[in-house]
Coordinates of C-alpha atoms in Angstrom, one line a residue:
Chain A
X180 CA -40.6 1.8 -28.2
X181 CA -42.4 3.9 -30.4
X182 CA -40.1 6.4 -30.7
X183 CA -37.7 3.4 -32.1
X184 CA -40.4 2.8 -34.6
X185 CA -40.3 6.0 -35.8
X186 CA -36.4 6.3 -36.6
X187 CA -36.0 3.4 -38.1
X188 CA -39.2 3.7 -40.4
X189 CA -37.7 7.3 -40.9
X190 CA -34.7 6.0 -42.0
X191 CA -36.9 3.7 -44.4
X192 CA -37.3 0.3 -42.7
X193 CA -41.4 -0.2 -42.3
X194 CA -42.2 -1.1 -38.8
X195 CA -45.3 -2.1 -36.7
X196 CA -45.4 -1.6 -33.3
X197 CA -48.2 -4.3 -30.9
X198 CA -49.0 -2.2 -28.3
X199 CA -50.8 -2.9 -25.0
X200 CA -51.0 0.9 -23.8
X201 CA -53.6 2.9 -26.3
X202 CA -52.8 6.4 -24.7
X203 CA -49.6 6.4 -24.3
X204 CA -49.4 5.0 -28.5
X205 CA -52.2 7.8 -29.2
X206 CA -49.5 10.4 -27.6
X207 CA -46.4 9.1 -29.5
X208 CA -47.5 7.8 -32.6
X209 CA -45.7 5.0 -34.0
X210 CA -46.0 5.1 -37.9
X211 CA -48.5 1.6 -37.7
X212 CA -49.7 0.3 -34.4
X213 CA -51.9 -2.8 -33.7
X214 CA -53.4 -2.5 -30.3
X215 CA -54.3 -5.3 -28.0
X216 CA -56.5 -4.4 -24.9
X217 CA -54.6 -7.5 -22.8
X218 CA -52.2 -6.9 -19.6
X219 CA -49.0 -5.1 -20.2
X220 CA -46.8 -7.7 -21.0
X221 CA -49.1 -10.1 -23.2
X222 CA -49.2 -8.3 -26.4
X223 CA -50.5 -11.4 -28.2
X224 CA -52.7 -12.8 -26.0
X225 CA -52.7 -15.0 -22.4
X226 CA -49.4 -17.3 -21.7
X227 CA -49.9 -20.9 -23.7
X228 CA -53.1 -19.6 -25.9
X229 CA -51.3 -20.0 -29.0
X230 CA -54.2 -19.5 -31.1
X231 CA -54.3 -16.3 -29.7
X232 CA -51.2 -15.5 -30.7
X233 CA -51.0 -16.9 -34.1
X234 CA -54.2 -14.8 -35.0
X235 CA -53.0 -11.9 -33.7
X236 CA -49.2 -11.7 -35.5
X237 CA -51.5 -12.6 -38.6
X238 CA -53.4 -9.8 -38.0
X239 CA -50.2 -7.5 -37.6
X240 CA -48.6 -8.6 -40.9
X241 CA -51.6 -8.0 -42.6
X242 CA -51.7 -4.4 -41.1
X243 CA -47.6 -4.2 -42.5
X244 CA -49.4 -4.7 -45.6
X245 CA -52.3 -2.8 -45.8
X246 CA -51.6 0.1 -43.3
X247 CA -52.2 3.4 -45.7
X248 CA -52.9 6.3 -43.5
X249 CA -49.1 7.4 -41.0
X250 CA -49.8 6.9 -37.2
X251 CA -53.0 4.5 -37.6
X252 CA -53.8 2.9 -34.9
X253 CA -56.3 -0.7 -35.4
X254 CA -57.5 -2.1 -32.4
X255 CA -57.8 -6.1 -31.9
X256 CA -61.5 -7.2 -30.8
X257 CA -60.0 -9.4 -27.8
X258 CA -62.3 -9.0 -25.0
X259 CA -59.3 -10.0 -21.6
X260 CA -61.5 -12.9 -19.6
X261 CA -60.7 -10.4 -16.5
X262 CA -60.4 -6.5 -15.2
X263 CA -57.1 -5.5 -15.2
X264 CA -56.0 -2.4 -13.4
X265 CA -51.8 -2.5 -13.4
X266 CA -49.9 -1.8 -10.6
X267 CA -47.0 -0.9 -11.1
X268 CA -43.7 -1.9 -8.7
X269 CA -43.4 -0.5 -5.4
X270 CA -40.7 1.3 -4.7
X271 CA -36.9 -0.3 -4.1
X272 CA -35.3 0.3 -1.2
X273 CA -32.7 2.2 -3.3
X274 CA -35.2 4.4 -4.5
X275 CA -36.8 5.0 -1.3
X276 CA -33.1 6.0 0.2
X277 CA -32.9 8.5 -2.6
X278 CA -36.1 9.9 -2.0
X279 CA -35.3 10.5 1.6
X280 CA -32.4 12.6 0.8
X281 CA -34.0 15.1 -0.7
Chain B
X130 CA -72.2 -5.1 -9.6
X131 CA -71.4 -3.1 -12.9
X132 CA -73.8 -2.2 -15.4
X133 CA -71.4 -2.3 -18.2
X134 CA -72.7 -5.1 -20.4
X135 CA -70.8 -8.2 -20.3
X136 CA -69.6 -8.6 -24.2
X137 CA -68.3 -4.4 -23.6
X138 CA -64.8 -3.7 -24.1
X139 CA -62.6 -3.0 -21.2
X140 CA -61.8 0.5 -20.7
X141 CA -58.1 0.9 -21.6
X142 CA -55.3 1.3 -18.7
X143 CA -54.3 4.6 -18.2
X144 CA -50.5 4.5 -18.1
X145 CA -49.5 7.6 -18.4
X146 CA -50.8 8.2 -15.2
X147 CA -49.5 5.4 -13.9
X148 CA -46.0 5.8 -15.4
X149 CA -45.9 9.6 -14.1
X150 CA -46.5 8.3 -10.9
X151 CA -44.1 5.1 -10.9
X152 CA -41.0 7.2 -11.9
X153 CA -41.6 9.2 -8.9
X154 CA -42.1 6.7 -6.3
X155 CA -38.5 5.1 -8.1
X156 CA -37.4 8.7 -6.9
X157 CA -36.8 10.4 -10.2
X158 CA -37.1 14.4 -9.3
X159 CA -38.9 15.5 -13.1
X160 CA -42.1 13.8 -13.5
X161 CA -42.0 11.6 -16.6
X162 CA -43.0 13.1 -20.0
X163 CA -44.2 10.9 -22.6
X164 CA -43.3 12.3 -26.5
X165 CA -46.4 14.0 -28.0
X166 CA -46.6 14.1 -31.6
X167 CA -49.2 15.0 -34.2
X168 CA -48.1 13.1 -37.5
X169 CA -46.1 10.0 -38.0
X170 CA -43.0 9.1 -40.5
X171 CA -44.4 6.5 -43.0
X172 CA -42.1 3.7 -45.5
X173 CA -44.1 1.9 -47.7
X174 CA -43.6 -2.0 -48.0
X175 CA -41.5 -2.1 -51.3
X176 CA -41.8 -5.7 -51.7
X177 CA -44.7 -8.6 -50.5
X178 CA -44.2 -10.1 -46.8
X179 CA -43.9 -13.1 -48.3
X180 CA -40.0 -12.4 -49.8
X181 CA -39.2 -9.9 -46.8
X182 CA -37.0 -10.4 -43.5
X183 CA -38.6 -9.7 -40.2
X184 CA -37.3 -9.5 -36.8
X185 CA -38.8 -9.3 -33.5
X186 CA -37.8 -6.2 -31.4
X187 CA -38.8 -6.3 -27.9
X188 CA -38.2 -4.3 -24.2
X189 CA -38.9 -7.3 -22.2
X190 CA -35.9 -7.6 -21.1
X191 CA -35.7 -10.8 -22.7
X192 CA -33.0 -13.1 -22.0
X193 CA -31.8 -16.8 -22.8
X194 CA -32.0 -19.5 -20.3
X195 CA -28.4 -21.0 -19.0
X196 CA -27.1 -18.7 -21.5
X197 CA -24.0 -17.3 -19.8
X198 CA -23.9 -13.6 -21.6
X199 CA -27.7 -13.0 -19.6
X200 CA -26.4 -14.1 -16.1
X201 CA -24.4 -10.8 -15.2
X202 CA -26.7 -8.5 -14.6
X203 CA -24.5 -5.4 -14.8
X204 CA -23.6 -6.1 -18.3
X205 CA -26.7 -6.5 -20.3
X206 CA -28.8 -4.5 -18.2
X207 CA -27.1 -1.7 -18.6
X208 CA -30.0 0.9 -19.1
X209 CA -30.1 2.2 -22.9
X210 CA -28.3 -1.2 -24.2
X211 CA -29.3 -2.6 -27.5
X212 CA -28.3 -6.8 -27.6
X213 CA -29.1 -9.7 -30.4
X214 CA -31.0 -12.7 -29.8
X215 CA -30.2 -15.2 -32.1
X216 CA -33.4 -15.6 -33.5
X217 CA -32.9 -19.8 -34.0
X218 CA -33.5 -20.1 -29.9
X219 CA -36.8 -22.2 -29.2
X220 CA -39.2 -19.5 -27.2
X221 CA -39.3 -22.3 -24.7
X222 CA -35.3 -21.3 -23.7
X223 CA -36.5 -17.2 -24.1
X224 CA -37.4 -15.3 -20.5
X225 CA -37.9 -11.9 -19.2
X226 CA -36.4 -10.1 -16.8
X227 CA -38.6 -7.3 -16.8
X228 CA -40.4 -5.8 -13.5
X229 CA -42.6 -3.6 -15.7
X230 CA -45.5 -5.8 -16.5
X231 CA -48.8 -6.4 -15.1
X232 CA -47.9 -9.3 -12.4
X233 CA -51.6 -8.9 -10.7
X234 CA -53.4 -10.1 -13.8
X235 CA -50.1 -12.3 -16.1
X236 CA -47.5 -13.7 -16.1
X237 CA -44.4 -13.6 -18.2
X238 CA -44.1 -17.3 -18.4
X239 CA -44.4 -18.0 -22.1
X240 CA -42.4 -15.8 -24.0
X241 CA -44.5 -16.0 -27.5
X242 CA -47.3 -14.0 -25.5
X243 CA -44.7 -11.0 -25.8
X244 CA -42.0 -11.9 -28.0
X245 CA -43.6 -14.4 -30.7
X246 CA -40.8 -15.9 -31.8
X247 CA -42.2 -19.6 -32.7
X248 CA -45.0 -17.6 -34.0
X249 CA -43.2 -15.7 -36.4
X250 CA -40.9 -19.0 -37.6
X251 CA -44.6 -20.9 -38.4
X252 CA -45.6 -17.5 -40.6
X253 CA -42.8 -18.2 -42.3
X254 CA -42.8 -22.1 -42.9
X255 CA -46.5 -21.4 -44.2
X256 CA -44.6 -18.7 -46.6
X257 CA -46.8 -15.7 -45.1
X258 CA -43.2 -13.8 -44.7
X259 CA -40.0 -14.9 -46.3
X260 CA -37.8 -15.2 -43.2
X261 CA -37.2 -13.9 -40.0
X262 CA -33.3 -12.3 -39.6
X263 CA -30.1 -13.7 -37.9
X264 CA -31.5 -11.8 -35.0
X265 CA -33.8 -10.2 -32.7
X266 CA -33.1 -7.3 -30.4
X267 CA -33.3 -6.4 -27.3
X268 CA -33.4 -2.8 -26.2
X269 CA -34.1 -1.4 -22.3
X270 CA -36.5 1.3 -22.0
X271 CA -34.4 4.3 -21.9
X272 CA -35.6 7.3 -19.4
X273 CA -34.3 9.9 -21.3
X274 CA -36.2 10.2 -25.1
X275 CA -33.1 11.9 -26.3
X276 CA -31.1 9.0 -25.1
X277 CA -34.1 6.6 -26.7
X278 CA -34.2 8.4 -30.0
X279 CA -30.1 9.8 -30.7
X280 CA -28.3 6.5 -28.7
X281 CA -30.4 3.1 -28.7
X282 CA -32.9 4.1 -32.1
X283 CA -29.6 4.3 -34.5
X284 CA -28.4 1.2 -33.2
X285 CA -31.7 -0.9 -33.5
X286 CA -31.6 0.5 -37.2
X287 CA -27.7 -0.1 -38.0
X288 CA -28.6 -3.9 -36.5
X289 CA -31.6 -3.9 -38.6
X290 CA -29.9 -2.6 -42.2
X291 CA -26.7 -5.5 -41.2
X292 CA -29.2 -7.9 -41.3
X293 CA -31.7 -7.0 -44.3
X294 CA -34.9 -6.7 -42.3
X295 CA -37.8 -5.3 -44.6
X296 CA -40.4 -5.4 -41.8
X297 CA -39.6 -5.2 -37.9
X298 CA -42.2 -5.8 -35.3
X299 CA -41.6 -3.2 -31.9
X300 CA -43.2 -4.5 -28.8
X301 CA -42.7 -2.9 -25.7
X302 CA -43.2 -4.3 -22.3

């Protein structure tokens, strides 16, 4: 996704990108990125905490707005309630097939 | 017990690792490499948020409850595909179909945690932003980066010029 970000701000469309992965962002560099240290896959905050999420799209307009410096990065102070590792999916049976072959 | 303070910031995920390790268990042959790059293109804001159009891109796989273009699978998930979701759909009707998200620690269940589409309408009855567009889009996380950046990238920005967005949001899943 940040590679998206980066043609279309390219091509002169501003863009922010909410990111829940700060190494792989650091790598790529989207032009502006906000960075919330929550579970992949709740960017703006827990399911149903809607203060949460109103607070942080506030926070990633304002960064639309103020963001100077190309490839900042400004990290949200959310503190997740819980350690959070991510595992990812095991492997499909398709993929374990495939892996056999070789 | 951990002697990390209790108010200390989590230490971030390391998914590169973890992404390097998941494409090869889905038995891709090349391990995964992210893009690397030093400097970042840059477009100022030419005009305040409050008269711009903003849309909501997202690769949740996001998808539209009893909505008859998301039920065949081999249509919109067709990897690389770039699709519009019209952006007057209550979040409440809005799901994901995504595998890729932390399912020990979330959930997926409310779709403004990811794609803040009720959100963004509320910034822009209180005038913070002037509207969102027609649409938001959906795009599926490509392997290839040459695929990502020459195939699905021009179509997110030929969707985004159609509809006269100022200011798009990108949040990967």
């Amino acid at each position: 996704m940040g590679l998206v970000c980066r043609v279309v701000e390219e091509a002169g469309i501003p863009t922010v990108c909410v990111s829940t992965g700060r190494d792989i962002t650091t790598l790529v560099r989207p032009p502006r990125s906000y960075f919330v240290n929550a579970p992949m896959g709740n960017n703006f905050g827990a399911p149903g905490d809607r203060e949460t999420q109103s607070r942080i799209l506030r926070a990633v307009l304002d960064l639309a707005v103020e963001a100077r410096e190309p490839g900042c990065i400004v990290d949200d102070p959310m503190r997740w309630p819980r350690p959070f590792f991510f595992n990812p999916a095991p492997p499909s049976p398709e993929a374990r097939a495939k892996q056999l072959k070789k | 017990m951990s002697d990390r303070p209790a108010d200390a910031l989590r230490p971030y995920v390391r998914y590169i690792d973890k992404t390097r390790s998941y494409y090869l268990s889905q038995g891709y042959a090349k391990p995964y490499a992210w893009a690397h790059n030093e400097d970042a293109p840059f477009t100022p804001l030419t005009k305040p948020l409050s008269a711009s159009t903003l849309t909501i891109i997202s690769t949740s796989e996001i998808a539209i409850k009893d909505d008859p273009r998301f039920a065949d699978d081999a249509e919109t998930k067709a990897v690389g595909h770039v699709y519009a979701v019209p952006s007057d759909t209550p979040a409440s009707r809005l799901y994901s179909r995504t595998q890729s998200y932390d399912r020990y620690a979330t959930t997926l269940d409310d779709a403004n945690a990811y794609f803040p589409l009720d959100r963004l309408h509320e910034a822009a009855a209180r005038g913070r932003i002037g509207r969102v567009a027609s649409q938001c889009l959906g795009v599926y996380n490509a392997y290839s980066q040459r695929k990502t950046c020459e195939r699905d990238a021009p179509v997110v920005l030929g969707q985004c010029r159609a509809m006269g967005v100022d200011v798009a949001l990108l949040v990967p899943v």
